Short mmCIF file of C-alpha atoms and ligand atoms in Angstrom, two decimals:
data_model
loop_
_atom_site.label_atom_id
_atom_site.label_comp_id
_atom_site.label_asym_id
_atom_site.label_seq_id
_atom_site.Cartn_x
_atom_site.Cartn_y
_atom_site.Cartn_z
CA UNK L 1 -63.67 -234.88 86.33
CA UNK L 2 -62.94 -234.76 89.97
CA UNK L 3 -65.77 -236.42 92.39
CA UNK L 4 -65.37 -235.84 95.95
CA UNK L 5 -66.84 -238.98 98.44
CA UNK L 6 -66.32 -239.27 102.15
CA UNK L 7 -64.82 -241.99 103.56
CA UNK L 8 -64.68 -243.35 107.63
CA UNK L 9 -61.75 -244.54 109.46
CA UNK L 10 -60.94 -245.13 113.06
CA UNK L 11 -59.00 -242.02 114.59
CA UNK L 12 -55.56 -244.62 115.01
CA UNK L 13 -55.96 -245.65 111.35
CA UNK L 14 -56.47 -241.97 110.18
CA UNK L 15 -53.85 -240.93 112.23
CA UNK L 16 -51.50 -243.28 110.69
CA UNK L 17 -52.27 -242.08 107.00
CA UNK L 18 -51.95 -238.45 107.78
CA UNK L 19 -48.49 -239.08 109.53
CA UNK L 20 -47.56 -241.52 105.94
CA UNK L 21 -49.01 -237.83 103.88
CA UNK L 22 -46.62 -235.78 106.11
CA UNK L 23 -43.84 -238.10 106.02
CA UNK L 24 -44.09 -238.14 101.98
CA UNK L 25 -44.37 -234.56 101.47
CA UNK L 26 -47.99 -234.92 99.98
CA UNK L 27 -49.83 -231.11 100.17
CA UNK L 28 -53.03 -233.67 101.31
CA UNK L 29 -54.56 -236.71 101.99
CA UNK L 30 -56.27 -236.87 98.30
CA UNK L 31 -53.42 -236.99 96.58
CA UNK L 32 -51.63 -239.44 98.90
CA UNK L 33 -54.52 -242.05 98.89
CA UNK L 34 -55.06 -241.40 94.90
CA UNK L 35 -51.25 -242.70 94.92
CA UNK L 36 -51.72 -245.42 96.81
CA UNK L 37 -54.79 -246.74 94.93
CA UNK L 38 -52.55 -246.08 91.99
CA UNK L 39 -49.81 -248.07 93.51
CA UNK L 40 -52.31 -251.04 94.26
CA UNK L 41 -53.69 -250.71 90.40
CA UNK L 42 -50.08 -251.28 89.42
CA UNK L 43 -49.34 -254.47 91.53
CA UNK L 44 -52.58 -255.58 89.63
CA UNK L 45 -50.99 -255.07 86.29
CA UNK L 46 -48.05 -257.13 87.74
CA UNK L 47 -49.67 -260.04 88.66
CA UNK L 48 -51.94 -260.08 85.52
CA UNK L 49 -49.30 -260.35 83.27
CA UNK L 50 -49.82 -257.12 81.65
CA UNK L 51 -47.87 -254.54 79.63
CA UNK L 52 -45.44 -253.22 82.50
CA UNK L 53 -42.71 -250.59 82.35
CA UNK L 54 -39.84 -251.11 85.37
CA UNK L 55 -36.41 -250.27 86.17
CA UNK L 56 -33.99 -252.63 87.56
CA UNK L 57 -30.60 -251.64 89.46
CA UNK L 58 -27.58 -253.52 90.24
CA UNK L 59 -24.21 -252.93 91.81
CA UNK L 60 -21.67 -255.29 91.35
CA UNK L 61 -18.02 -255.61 91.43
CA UNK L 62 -16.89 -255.77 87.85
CA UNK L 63 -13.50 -258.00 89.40
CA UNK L 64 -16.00 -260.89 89.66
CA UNK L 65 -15.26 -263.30 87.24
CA UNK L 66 -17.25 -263.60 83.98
CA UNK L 67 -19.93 -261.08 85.66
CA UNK L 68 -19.88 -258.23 83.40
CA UNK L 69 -20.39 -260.75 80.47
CA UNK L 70 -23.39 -262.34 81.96
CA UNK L 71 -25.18 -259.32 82.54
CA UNK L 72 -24.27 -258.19 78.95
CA UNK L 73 -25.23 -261.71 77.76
CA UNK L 74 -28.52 -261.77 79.59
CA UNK L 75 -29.51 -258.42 77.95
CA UNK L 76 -29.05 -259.18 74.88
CA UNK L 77 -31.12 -262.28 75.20
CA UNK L 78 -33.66 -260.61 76.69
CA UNK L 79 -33.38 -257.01 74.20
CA UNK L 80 -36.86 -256.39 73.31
CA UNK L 81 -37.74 -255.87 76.98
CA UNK L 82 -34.89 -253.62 77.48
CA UNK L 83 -35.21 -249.99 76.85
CA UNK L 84 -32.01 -248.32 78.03
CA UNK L 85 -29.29 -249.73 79.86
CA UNK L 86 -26.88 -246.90 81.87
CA UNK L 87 -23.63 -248.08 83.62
CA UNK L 88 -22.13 -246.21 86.48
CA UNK L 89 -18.25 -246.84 87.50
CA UNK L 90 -18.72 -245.82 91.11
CA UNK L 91 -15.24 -246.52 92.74
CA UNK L 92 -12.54 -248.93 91.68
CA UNK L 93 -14.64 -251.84 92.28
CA UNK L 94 -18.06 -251.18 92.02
CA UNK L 95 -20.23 -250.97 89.32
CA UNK L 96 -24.21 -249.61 89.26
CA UNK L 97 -25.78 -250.93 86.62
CA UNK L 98 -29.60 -249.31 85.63
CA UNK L 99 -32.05 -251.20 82.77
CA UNK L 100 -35.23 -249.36 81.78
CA UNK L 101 -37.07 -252.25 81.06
CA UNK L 102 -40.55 -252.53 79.33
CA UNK L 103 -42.74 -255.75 77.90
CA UNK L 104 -45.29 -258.50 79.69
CA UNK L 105 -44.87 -258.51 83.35
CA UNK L 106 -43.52 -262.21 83.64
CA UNK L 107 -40.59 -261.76 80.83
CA UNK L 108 -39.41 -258.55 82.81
CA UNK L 109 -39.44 -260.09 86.28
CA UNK L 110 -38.03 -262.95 84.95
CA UNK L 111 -34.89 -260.76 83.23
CA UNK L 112 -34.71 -258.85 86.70
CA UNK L 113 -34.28 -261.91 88.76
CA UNK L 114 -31.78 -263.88 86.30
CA UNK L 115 -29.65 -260.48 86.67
CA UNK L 116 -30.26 -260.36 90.50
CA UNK L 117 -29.79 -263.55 90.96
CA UNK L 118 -26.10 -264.11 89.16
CA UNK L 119 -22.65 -264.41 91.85
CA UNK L 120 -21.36 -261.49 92.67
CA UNK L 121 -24.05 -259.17 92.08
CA UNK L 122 -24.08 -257.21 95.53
CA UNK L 123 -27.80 -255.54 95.71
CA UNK L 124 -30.46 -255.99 92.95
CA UNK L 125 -33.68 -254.37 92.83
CA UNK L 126 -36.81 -254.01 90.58
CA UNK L 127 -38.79 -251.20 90.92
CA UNK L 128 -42.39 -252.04 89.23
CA UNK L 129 -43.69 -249.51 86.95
CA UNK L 130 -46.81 -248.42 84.44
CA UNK L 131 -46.90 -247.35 81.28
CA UNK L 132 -49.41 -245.15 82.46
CA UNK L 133 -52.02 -246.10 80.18
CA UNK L 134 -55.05 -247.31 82.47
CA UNK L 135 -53.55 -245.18 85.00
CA UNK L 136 -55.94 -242.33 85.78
NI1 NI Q 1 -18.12 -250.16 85.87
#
């Protein structure tokens, strides 16, 4: 059921949150601040360790020695938090690598930063998810 409640800002503050509902393309300000409460319920699901959902990304040169068997080696170790893997030959020399990853929060950060964190890997990035289930 939607429940409306009114809420007071200072004019600078509002200002800045309808400029962020503009910039985003959001139709209004509910649906931009029921995002962004979303957004701060997820972090909370982060930090607690919970069941998470992410997706990590990685470009890499695949000439780097031993690289592409590392990040084949460190997904198999780490294959029940891995839900899809999708590899992208971009150019003669770069790879982009994309994991759907799933499990407790710690295990998946801690596959996303051994991947990250191995030579040669160019850009890394974890994008923190939900599995949507105590997200209204
Ligand atoms: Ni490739």
């Amino acid at each position: 059921m939607l429940k409306r409640f009114t809420v007071s800002m200072e004019e600078d503050l509002l200002d800045d949150f309808d400029s962020f509902t503009k910039e985003r393309h959001y139709q209004n300000r509910s649906e931009a601040l029921r995002d962004l409460i979303r957004s701060r319920i997820i972090e909370k699901e982060w930090k607690a360790d919970k069941e998470v959902m992410g997706v990590i990304s990685l470009v890499y040169d695949h000439h780097q020695h031993g690289l592409q068997e590392k990040v084949t080696e460190l997904q198999h170790h780490f294959h029940h938090q891995i839900v899809s893997t999708t590899h992208v030959h971009m150019d003669h020399d770069n790879c982009l690598e994309v994991i759907i990853v799933h499990g407790k929060a710690g295990s998946v950060r801690k596959l996303a930063d051994s991947l990250i964190a191995l030579r040669g890997v160019r850009n890394g990035n974890l994008a923190m998810s939900s599995t949507g289930k105590d997200l209204h």
